[in-house]
Amino acid sequence: MDTTQQPLGDRRIDGVLRVQPPRSAPISFVVEAKLSTDRLGVRPLVEQFLALADGRPILIITDYANPALRKTCEAAGVSYLDLTGWAYLRDDTVDLFVRSQGSVRPPAPPVKRGTTMVRLDGPGAGQIMRTLWGVPLPVGVRDLATKAAVSPGTAAKVLSTLTSYGVVGRAPDGAVVTVDHRLLIERWTHDYGIYTTNPEVHWLLAPRGPGQAYVDLLKLRSRDVDTDGIALTGYMGGSLNLSKNIYSVIPETLLSLYSEDPSRLIDALRLREATPTTANVVIVRPRDSSLLRTYPLPVPIPQVLADLLTMGGRFPELAEQLFETTVTAGTATYGYFSRLTWPPSTSPPVACSSTLSKRSLRSDPRSCSSVPRRSTCTPEPSPAPASR
């Protein structure tokens, strides 16, 4: 490899890598070395290098090829190489193809300590993740910190980590201009796990099933039981936020709840202790108390996705379905249920069977005020026949 800068037209390149295949002529890759691509938009960077190479094979060498860079390079036919082991060399003219996998995490930055957040499993990181999901762009660091209710220092550290992974693209002044929502959840769940991050996890058994346990949960207020500090996640949090007329791809096997006082909720629902393999209800005391609601409503969509992806079993399938429903054309929404608002004088929606009746919930979220065990929702009135 020739590492001396060489002219290419009116520009200079960082070097040339010559590869000798076994039974063909040698290939010369134009080398562009970048210590870091964090502050540069991935697509403009690749397009700039393609223009510089002027049709010749190009190889980008960097300290860490994050997922966004790898995806863009492979789509554009650009080879890359980094210091952690990621490698992609391809030239179809001589049937050359080399690929190797490196580290899933970027190397520790050679800067002073305290400028990045290594693990993204704390409350501050979670608030930043949930805010980035649907915040209007561009957004500055201080504005993001204000919206997420964290300090500007925390926001800056989290953004630095996300930038190195390719989750966000940033302007020269540091403002966030793009967000890759799939990479956002992927990077978050590298560190976060619903059962490992939170301080308390209770595995329980509802004798009449998770659906009836959910119905009983919604009826607690009618029994003058305090329902503050409870939130839905997992299957129920995901299915409630699917688009209209779309149903979950997995069955309801586990009711997942957040509660600030699990013991009180366990007694109120008359649940029994169980093991992870036999439980049909799990109650978690969250590390981040901002997830709790004043009535059992779902946590925000990004939190539901992170929880589903780390619950094991078939729950990641529901996470993928929910992601496809809420993220379209690069923009994210907060799901159907999260957009509904409840007047203070009325009760939130109540499921009308042992499993959630989406038809009634979509048509009129407040149409049912009580839940007899085997009753169904009051049907919608049929339209009056047209007069002749």
PDB file of C-alpha atoms in Angstrom, residues 51-282:
ATOM      1  CA  ALA A  51     -16.668  12.148  -6.877  1.00  0.00           C
ATOM      2  CA  LEU A  52     -13.024  12.287  -5.823  1.00  0.00           C
ATOM      3  CA  ALA A  53     -12.261   8.773  -7.079  1.00  0.00           C
ATOM      4  CA  ASP A  54     -13.656   9.591 -10.540  1.00  0.00           C
ATOM      5  CA  GLY A  55     -14.845   6.051 -11.281  1.00  0.00           C
ATOM      6  CA  ARG A  56     -11.947   4.196  -9.662  1.00  0.00           C
ATOM      7  CA  PRO A  57     -12.562   1.697  -6.805  1.00  0.00           C
ATOM      8  CA  ILE A  58     -12.496   3.519  -3.492  1.00  0.00           C
ATOM      9  CA  LEU A  59     -11.656   2.333   0.017  1.00  0.00           C
ATOM     10  CA  ILE A  60     -12.573   4.299   3.132  1.00  0.00           C
ATOM     11  CA  ILE A  61     -10.389   3.644   6.174  1.00  0.00           C
ATOM     12  CA  THR A  62     -11.634   4.950   9.497  1.00  0.00           C
ATOM     13  CA  ASP A  63     -11.334   4.242  13.194  1.00  0.00           C
ATOM     14  CA  TYR A  64     -14.814   2.694  13.359  1.00  0.00           C
ATOM     15  CA  ALA A  65     -17.241   1.890  10.549  1.00  0.00           C
ATOM     16  CA  ASN A  66     -20.574   2.457  12.289  1.00  0.00           C
ATOM     17  CA  PRO A  67     -23.741   0.747  10.979  1.00  0.00           C
ATOM     18  CA  ALA A  68     -24.869   3.817   9.051  1.00  0.00           C
ATOM     19  CA  LEU A  69     -21.528   4.085   7.239  1.00  0.00           C
ATOM     20  CA  ARG A  70     -21.446   0.357   6.462  1.00  0.00           C
ATOM     21  CA  LYS A  71     -24.967   0.383   5.041  1.00  0.00           C
ATOM     22  CA  THR A  72     -24.360   3.441   2.870  1.00  0.00           C
ATOM     23  CA  CYS A  73     -21.005   2.207   1.565  1.00  0.00           C
ATOM     24  CA  GLU A  74     -22.323  -1.220   0.606  1.00  0.00           C
ATOM     25  CA  ALA A  75     -25.316   0.321  -1.178  1.00  0.00           C
ATOM     26  CA  ALA A  76     -22.981   2.612  -3.158  1.00  0.00           C
ATOM     27  CA  GLY A  77     -20.382  -0.073  -3.913  1.00  0.00           C
ATOM     28  CA  VAL A  78     -17.709   1.577  -1.770  1.00  0.00           C
ATOM     29  CA  SER A  79     -15.260  -0.556   0.207  1.00  0.00           C
ATOM     30  CA  TYR A  80     -14.401   0.193   3.832  1.00  0.00           C
ATOM     31  CA  LEU A  81     -11.978  -0.891   6.536  1.00  0.00           C
ATOM     32  CA  ASP A  82     -11.714   0.060  10.211  1.00  0.00           C
ATOM     33  CA  LEU A  83      -9.517  -0.556  13.211  1.00  0.00           C
ATOM     34  CA  THR A  84     -11.917  -2.947  14.982  1.00  0.00           C
ATOM     35  CA  GLY A  85     -12.034  -5.548  12.208  1.00  0.00           C
ATOM     36  CA  TRP A  86     -14.876  -4.431   9.974  1.00  0.00           C
ATOM     37  CA  ALA A  87     -13.829  -4.942   6.354  1.00  0.00           C
ATOM     38  CA  TYR A  88     -15.664  -4.847   3.033  1.00  0.00           C
ATOM     39  CA  LEU A  89     -13.682  -4.996  -0.183  1.00  0.00           C
ATOM     40  CA  ARG A  90     -15.529  -5.585  -3.425  1.00  0.00           C
ATOM     41  CA  ASP A  91     -14.757  -5.237  -7.111  1.00  0.00           C
ATOM     42  CA  ASP A  92     -17.044  -7.073  -9.503  1.00  0.00           C
ATOM     43  CA  THR A  93     -14.722  -6.597 -12.473  1.00  0.00           C
ATOM     44  CA  VAL A  94     -12.351  -9.260 -11.107  1.00  0.00           C
ATOM     45  CA  ASP A  95     -14.732 -11.105  -8.765  1.00  0.00           C
ATOM     46  CA  LEU A  96     -13.090  -9.786  -5.608  1.00  0.00           C
ATOM     47  CA  PHE A  97     -15.124  -9.943  -2.417  1.00  0.00           C
ATOM     48  CA  VAL A  98     -13.804  -9.759   1.142  1.00  0.00           C
ATOM     49  CA  ARG A  99     -15.929  -9.250   4.263  1.00  0.00           C
ATOM     50  CA  SER A 100     -15.154  -9.507   7.962  1.00  0.00           C
ATOM     51  CA  GLN A 101     -16.973  -8.467  11.115  1.00  0.00           C
ATOM     52  CA  GLY A 102     -15.581  -6.203  13.795  1.00  0.00           C
ATOM     53  CA  SER A 103     -16.748  -4.799  17.095  1.00  0.00           C
ATOM     54  CA  VAL A 104     -20.400  -3.920  17.679  1.00  0.00           C
ATOM     55  CA  ARG A 105     -19.239  -0.956  19.760  1.00  0.00           C
ATOM     56  CA  PRO A 106     -16.928   1.847  18.691  1.00  0.00           C
ATOM     57  CA  PRO A 107     -13.551   2.032  20.432  1.00  0.00           C
ATOM     58  CA  ALA A 108     -13.140   4.381  23.368  1.00  0.00           C
ATOM     59  CA  PRO A 109     -12.491   7.864  21.966  1.00  0.00           C
ATOM     60  CA  PRO A 110      -8.996   9.262  22.522  1.00  0.00           C
ATOM     61  CA  VAL A 111     -10.306  12.256  24.431  1.00  0.00           C
ATOM     62  CA  LYS A 112     -10.512  13.244  28.033  1.00  0.00           C
ATOM     63  CA  ARG A 113     -12.935  11.352  30.219  1.00  0.00           C
ATOM     64  CA  GLY A 114     -16.403  12.663  30.788  1.00  0.00           C
ATOM     65  CA  THR A 115     -17.241  13.711  27.221  1.00  0.00           C
ATOM     66  CA  THR A 116     -19.121  10.535  26.281  1.00  0.00           C
ATOM     67  CA  MET A 117     -21.553   8.199  28.011  1.00  0.00           C
ATOM     68  CA  VAL A 118     -20.305   4.626  27.648  1.00  0.00           C
ATOM     69  CA  ARG A 119     -23.506   2.854  28.735  1.00  0.00           C
ATOM     70  CA  LEU A 120     -26.946   4.024  27.672  1.00  0.00           C
ATOM     71  CA  ASP A 121     -29.024   2.259  30.307  1.00  0.00           C
ATOM     72  CA  GLY A 122     -29.580   5.082  32.796  1.00  0.00           C
ATOM     73  CA  PRO A 123     -32.663   7.309  33.215  1.00  0.00           C
ATOM     74  CA  GLY A 124     -31.016  10.292  31.520  1.00  0.00           C
ATOM     75  CA  ALA A 125     -30.050   8.276  28.464  1.00  0.00           C
ATOM     76  CA  GLY A 126     -33.548   6.814  28.274  1.00  0.00           C
ATOM     77  CA  GLN A 127     -35.143  10.249  28.341  1.00  0.00           C
ATOM     78  CA  ILE A 128     -32.878  11.400  25.513  1.00  0.00           C
ATOM     79  CA  MET A 129     -33.748   8.312  23.452  1.00  0.00           C
ATOM     80  CA  ARG A 130     -37.474   8.791  23.893  1.00  0.00           C
ATOM     81  CA  THR A 131     -37.224  12.494  23.051  1.00  0.00           C
ATOM     82  CA  LEU A 132     -35.153  11.911  19.903  1.00  0.00           C
ATOM     83  CA  TRP A 133     -37.798   9.504  18.628  1.00  0.00           C
ATOM     84  CA  GLY A 134     -40.230  12.216  17.564  1.00  0.00           C
ATOM     85  CA  VAL A 135     -38.622  15.594  18.225  1.00  0.00           C
ATOM     86  CA  PRO A 136     -38.820  18.072  15.321  1.00  0.00           C
ATOM     87  CA  LEU A 137     -35.464  18.466  13.612  1.00  0.00           C
ATOM     88  CA  PRO A 138     -33.087  20.194  13.645  1.00  0.00           C
ATOM     89  CA  VAL A 139     -32.723  20.438  17.407  1.00  0.00           C
ATOM     90  CA  GLY A 140     -29.815  21.883  19.393  1.00  0.00           C
ATOM     91  CA  VAL A 141     -28.202  20.262  22.402  1.00  0.00           C
ATOM     92  CA  ARG A 142     -29.712  22.651  24.944  1.00  0.00           C
ATOM     93  CA  ASP A 143     -33.145  22.512  23.348  1.00  0.00           C
ATOM     94  CA  LEU A 144     -33.002  18.717  23.376  1.00  0.00           C
ATOM     95  CA  ALA A 145     -31.935  18.713  27.011  1.00  0.00           C
ATOM     96  CA  THR A 146     -34.863  20.969  27.908  1.00  0.00           C
ATOM     97  CA  LYS A 147     -37.373  18.760  26.084  1.00  0.00           C
ATOM     98  CA  ALA A 148     -35.951  15.627  27.710  1.00  0.00           C
ATOM     99  CA  ALA A 149     -35.757  17.231  31.188  1.00  0.00           C
ATOM    100  CA  VAL A 150     -32.052  16.408  31.572  1.00  0.00           C
ATOM    101  CA  SER A 151     -28.948  18.533  31.953  1.00  0.00           C
ATOM    102  CA  PRO A 152     -27.160  19.834  28.834  1.00  0.00           C
ATOM    103  CA  GLY A 153     -24.096  17.853  29.917  1.00  0.00           C
ATOM    104  CA  THR A 154     -26.050  14.598  29.874  1.00  0.00           C
ATOM    105  CA  ALA A 155     -27.521  15.408  26.474  1.00  0.00           C
ATOM    106  CA  ALA A 156     -24.070  16.204  25.051  1.00  0.00           C
ATOM    107  CA  LYS A 157     -22.580  12.936  26.336  1.00  0.00           C
ATOM    108  CA  VAL A 158     -25.428  10.805  24.981  1.00  0.00           C
ATOM    109  CA  LEU A 159     -25.315  12.558  21.602  1.00  0.00           C
ATOM    110  CA  SER A 160     -21.578  11.968  21.360  1.00  0.00           C
ATOM    111  CA  THR A 161     -22.122   8.238  21.854  1.00  0.00           C
ATOM    112  CA  LEU A 162     -25.012   8.137  19.389  1.00  0.00           C
ATOM    113  CA  THR A 163     -23.031  10.073  16.796  1.00  0.00           C
ATOM    114  CA  SER A 164     -20.137   7.612  16.928  1.00  0.00           C
ATOM    115  CA  TYR A 165     -22.614   4.795  16.206  1.00  0.00           C
ATOM    116  CA  GLY A 166     -24.215   6.632  13.304  1.00  0.00           C
ATOM    117  CA  VAL A 167     -27.583   7.094  15.001  1.00  0.00           C
ATOM    118  CA  VAL A 168     -27.703  10.856  14.555  1.00  0.00           C
ATOM    119  CA  GLY A 169     -26.277  13.242  12.010  1.00  0.00           C
ATOM    120  CA  ARG A 170     -25.135  16.618  13.278  1.00  0.00           C
ATOM    121  CA  ALA A 171     -24.524  20.033  11.822  1.00  0.00           C
ATOM    122  CA  PRO A 172     -21.213  21.891  12.335  1.00  0.00           C
ATOM    123  CA  ASP A 173     -22.760  23.752  15.286  1.00  0.00           C
ATOM    124  CA  GLY A 174     -23.660  20.442  16.981  1.00  0.00           C
ATOM    125  CA  ALA A 175     -27.398  20.469  16.271  1.00  0.00           C
ATOM    126  CA  VAL A 176     -29.038  17.134  15.468  1.00  0.00           C
ATOM    127  CA  VAL A 177     -30.282  17.162  11.867  1.00  0.00           C
ATOM    128  CA  THR A 178     -31.056  13.467  11.226  1.00  0.00           C
ATOM    129  CA  VAL A 179     -32.060  10.474  13.352  1.00  0.00           C
ATOM    130  CA  ASP A 180     -31.944   6.829  12.267  1.00  0.00           C
ATOM    131  CA  HIS A 181     -34.745   5.403  14.387  1.00  0.00           C
ATOM    132  CA  ARG A 182     -33.810   1.757  13.876  1.00  0.00           C
ATOM    133  CA  LEU A 183     -30.209   2.388  14.903  1.00  0.00           C
ATOM    134  CA  LEU A 184     -31.487   4.440  17.848  1.00  0.00           C
ATOM    135  CA  ILE A 185     -33.300   1.431  19.318  1.00  0.00           C
ATOM    136  CA  GLU A 186     -30.487  -0.937  18.314  1.00  0.00           C
ATOM    137  CA  ARG A 187     -27.813   1.088  20.101  1.00  0.00           C
ATOM    138  CA  TRP A 188     -30.024   1.589  23.163  1.00  0.00           C
ATOM    139  CA  THR A 189     -30.707  -2.131  23.582  1.00  0.00           C
ATOM    140  CA  HIS A 190     -26.997  -2.925  23.451  1.00  0.00           C
ATOM    141  CA  ASP A 191     -26.944  -1.681  27.055  1.00  0.00           C
ATOM    142  CA  TYR A 192     -30.577  -1.585  28.187  1.00  0.00           C
ATOM    143  CA  GLY A 193     -32.676  -4.590  29.150  1.00  0.00           C
ATOM    144  CA  ILE A 194     -36.075  -4.473  30.828  1.00  0.00           C
ATOM    145  CA  TYR A 195     -35.181  -7.303  33.208  1.00  0.00           C
ATOM    146  CA  THR A 196     -31.532  -6.344  33.790  1.00  0.00           C
ATOM    147  CA  THR A 197     -31.622  -2.548  34.004  1.00  0.00           C
ATOM    148  CA  ASN A 198     -34.562  -2.088  36.376  1.00  0.00           C
ATOM    149  CA  PRO A 199     -34.119  -2.760  40.101  1.00  0.00           C
ATOM    150  CA  GLU A 200     -37.133  -5.051  40.733  1.00  0.00           C
ATOM    151  CA  VAL A 201     -38.757  -7.718  38.561  1.00  0.00           C
ATOM    152  CA  HIS A 202     -41.673  -9.805  39.885  1.00  0.00           C
ATOM    153  CA  TRP A 203     -42.827 -12.903  37.998  1.00  0.00           C
ATOM    154  CA  LEU A 204     -46.454 -13.695  38.784  1.00  0.00           C
ATOM    155  CA  LEU A 205     -49.377 -15.890  37.835  1.00  0.00           C
ATOM    156  CA  ALA A 206     -52.904 -14.638  37.152  1.00  0.00           C
ATOM    157  CA  PRO A 207     -55.216 -17.665  37.558  1.00  0.00           C
ATOM    158  CA  ARG A 208     -57.667 -16.448  34.881  1.00  0.00           C
ATOM    159  CA  GLY A 209     -54.991 -15.384  32.407  1.00  0.00           C
ATOM    160  CA  PRO A 210     -53.228 -12.149  31.434  1.00  0.00           C
ATOM    161  CA  GLY A 211     -56.253 -10.764  29.595  1.00  0.00           C
ATOM    162  CA  GLN A 212     -58.479 -10.949  32.647  1.00  0.00           C
ATOM    163  CA  ALA A 213     -55.651  -9.528  34.770  1.00  0.00           C
ATOM    164  CA  TYR A 214     -55.625  -6.492  32.451  1.00  0.00           C
ATOM    165  CA  VAL A 215     -59.391  -6.121  32.804  1.00  0.00           C
ATOM    166  CA  ASP A 216     -59.052  -6.326  36.593  1.00  0.00           C
ATOM    167  CA  LEU A 217     -56.335  -3.691  36.430  1.00  0.00           C
ATOM    168  CA  LEU A 218     -58.628  -1.261  34.652  1.00  0.00           C
ATOM    169  CA  LYS A 219     -61.385  -1.915  37.192  1.00  0.00           C
ATOM    170  CA  LEU A 220     -59.220  -1.052  40.197  1.00  0.00           C
ATOM    171  CA  ARG A 221     -60.333   2.575  40.200  1.00  0.00           C
ATOM    172  CA  SER A 222     -63.971   1.531  40.599  1.00  0.00           C
ATOM    173  CA  ARG A 223     -62.877  -0.298  43.755  1.00  0.00           C
ATOM    174  CA  ASP A 224     -61.296   2.911  45.093  1.00  0.00           C
ATOM    175  CA  VAL A 225     -57.817   1.476  44.624  1.00  0.00           C
ATOM    176  CA  ASP A 226     -55.084   4.014  43.842  1.00  0.00           C
ATOM    177  CA  THR A 227     -53.943   3.393  40.256  1.00  0.00           C
ATOM    178  CA  ASP A 228     -51.321   6.141  40.092  1.00  0.00           C
ATOM    179  CA  GLY A 229     -47.782   5.089  39.210  1.00  0.00           C
ATOM    180  CA  ILE A 230     -48.682   2.253  36.792  1.00  0.00           C
ATOM    181  CA  ALA A 231     -47.816   1.929  33.108  1.00  0.00           C
ATOM    182  CA  LEU A 232     -48.246  -0.697  30.388  1.00  0.00           C
ATOM    183  CA  THR A 233     -45.455  -2.129  28.268  1.00  0.00           C
ATOM    184  CA  GLY A 234     -44.715  -5.362  26.437  1.00  0.00           C
ATOM    185  CA  TYR A 235     -47.572  -6.978  24.529  1.00  0.00           C
ATOM    186  CA  MET A 236     -50.286  -4.624  25.738  1.00  0.00           C
ATOM    187  CA  GLY A 237     -48.168  -1.512  25.249  1.00  0.00           C
ATOM    188  CA  GLY A 238     -47.334  -2.595  21.713  1.00  0.00           C
ATOM    189  CA  SER A 239     -50.750  -3.813  20.563  1.00  0.00           C
ATOM    190  CA  LEU A 240     -52.519  -0.673  21.810  1.00  0.00           C
ATOM    191  CA  ASN A 241     -50.248   1.452  19.618  1.00  0.00           C
ATOM    192  CA  LEU A 242     -50.618  -0.472  16.373  1.00  0.00           C
ATOM    193  CA  SER A 243     -52.370   1.297  13.557  1.00  0.00           C
ATOM    194  CA  LYS A 244     -56.100   0.987  13.116  1.00  0.00           C
ATOM    195  CA  ASN A 245     -57.285  -2.465  11.957  1.00  0.00           C
ATOM    196  CA  ILE A 246     -53.829  -3.990  12.527  1.00  0.00           C
ATOM    197  CA  TYR A 247     -53.556  -6.727  15.110  1.00  0.00           C
ATOM    198  CA  SER A 248     -50.574  -8.191  16.907  1.00  0.00           C
ATOM    199  CA  VAL A 249     -48.638 -10.972  15.199  1.00  0.00           C
ATOM    200  CA  ILE A 250     -48.130 -12.748  18.526  1.00  0.00           C
ATOM    201  CA  PRO A 251     -50.658 -14.026  21.075  1.00  0.00           C
ATOM    202  CA  GLU A 252     -51.210 -12.447  24.465  1.00  0.00           C
ATOM    203  CA  THR A 253     -49.192 -14.603  26.829  1.00  0.00           C
ATOM    204  CA  LEU A 254     -47.691 -12.075  29.250  1.00  0.00           C
ATOM    205  CA  LEU A 255     -49.051  -8.891  30.812  1.00  0.00           C
ATOM    206  CA  SER A 256     -46.114  -6.543  31.439  1.00  0.00           C
ATOM    207  CA  LEU A 257     -46.529  -3.646  33.842  1.00  0.00           C
ATOM    208  CA  TYR A 258     -44.436  -0.912  35.397  1.00  0.00           C
ATOM    209  CA  SER A 259     -45.355   0.016  38.969  1.00  0.00           C
ATOM    210  CA  GLU A 260     -43.823   2.229  41.605  1.00  0.00           C
ATOM    211  CA  ASP A 261     -45.168  -0.157  44.294  1.00  0.00           C
ATOM    212  CA  PRO A 262     -45.238  -3.733  42.931  1.00  0.00           C
ATOM    213  CA  SER A 263     -46.266  -5.297  46.238  1.00  0.00           C
ATOM    214  CA  ARG A 264     -49.408  -3.164  46.488  1.00  0.00           C
ATOM    215  CA  LEU A 265     -50.362  -3.939  42.891  1.00  0.00           C
ATOM    216  CA  ILE A 266     -49.768  -7.664  43.393  1.00  0.00           C
ATOM    217  CA  ASP A 267     -52.157  -7.680  46.360  1.00  0.00           C
ATOM    218  CA  ALA A 268     -54.761  -5.595  44.521  1.00  0.00           C
ATOM    219  CA  LEU A 269     -54.812  -7.973  41.527  1.00  0.00           C
ATOM    220  CA  ARG A 270     -54.587 -11.100  43.712  1.00  0.00           C
ATOM    221  CA  LEU A 271     -51.621 -12.474  41.825  1.00  0.00           C
ATOM    222  CA  ARG A 272     -49.501 -15.440  42.875  1.00  0.00           C
ATOM    223  CA  GLU A 273     -45.742 -15.822  42.774  1.00  0.00           C
ATOM    224  CA  ALA A 274     -44.345 -17.749  39.816  1.00  0.00           C
ATOM    225  CA  THR A 275     -41.169 -18.389  37.865  1.00  0.00           C
ATOM    226  CA  PRO A 276     -40.172 -16.780  34.532  1.00  0.00           C
ATOM    227  CA  THR A 277     -41.218 -19.953  32.696  1.00  0.00           C
ATOM    228  CA  THR A 278     -44.661 -20.242  34.307  1.00  0.00           C
ATOM    229  CA  ALA A 279     -45.605 -16.564  34.806  1.00  0.00           C
ATOM    230  CA  ASN A 280     -48.237 -14.788  32.725  1.00  0.00           C
ATOM    231  CA  VAL A 281     -47.786 -11.418  34.471  1.00  0.00           C
ATOM    232  CA  VAL A 282     -44.561  -9.520  35.136  1.00  0.00           C
TER     233      VAL A 282
END
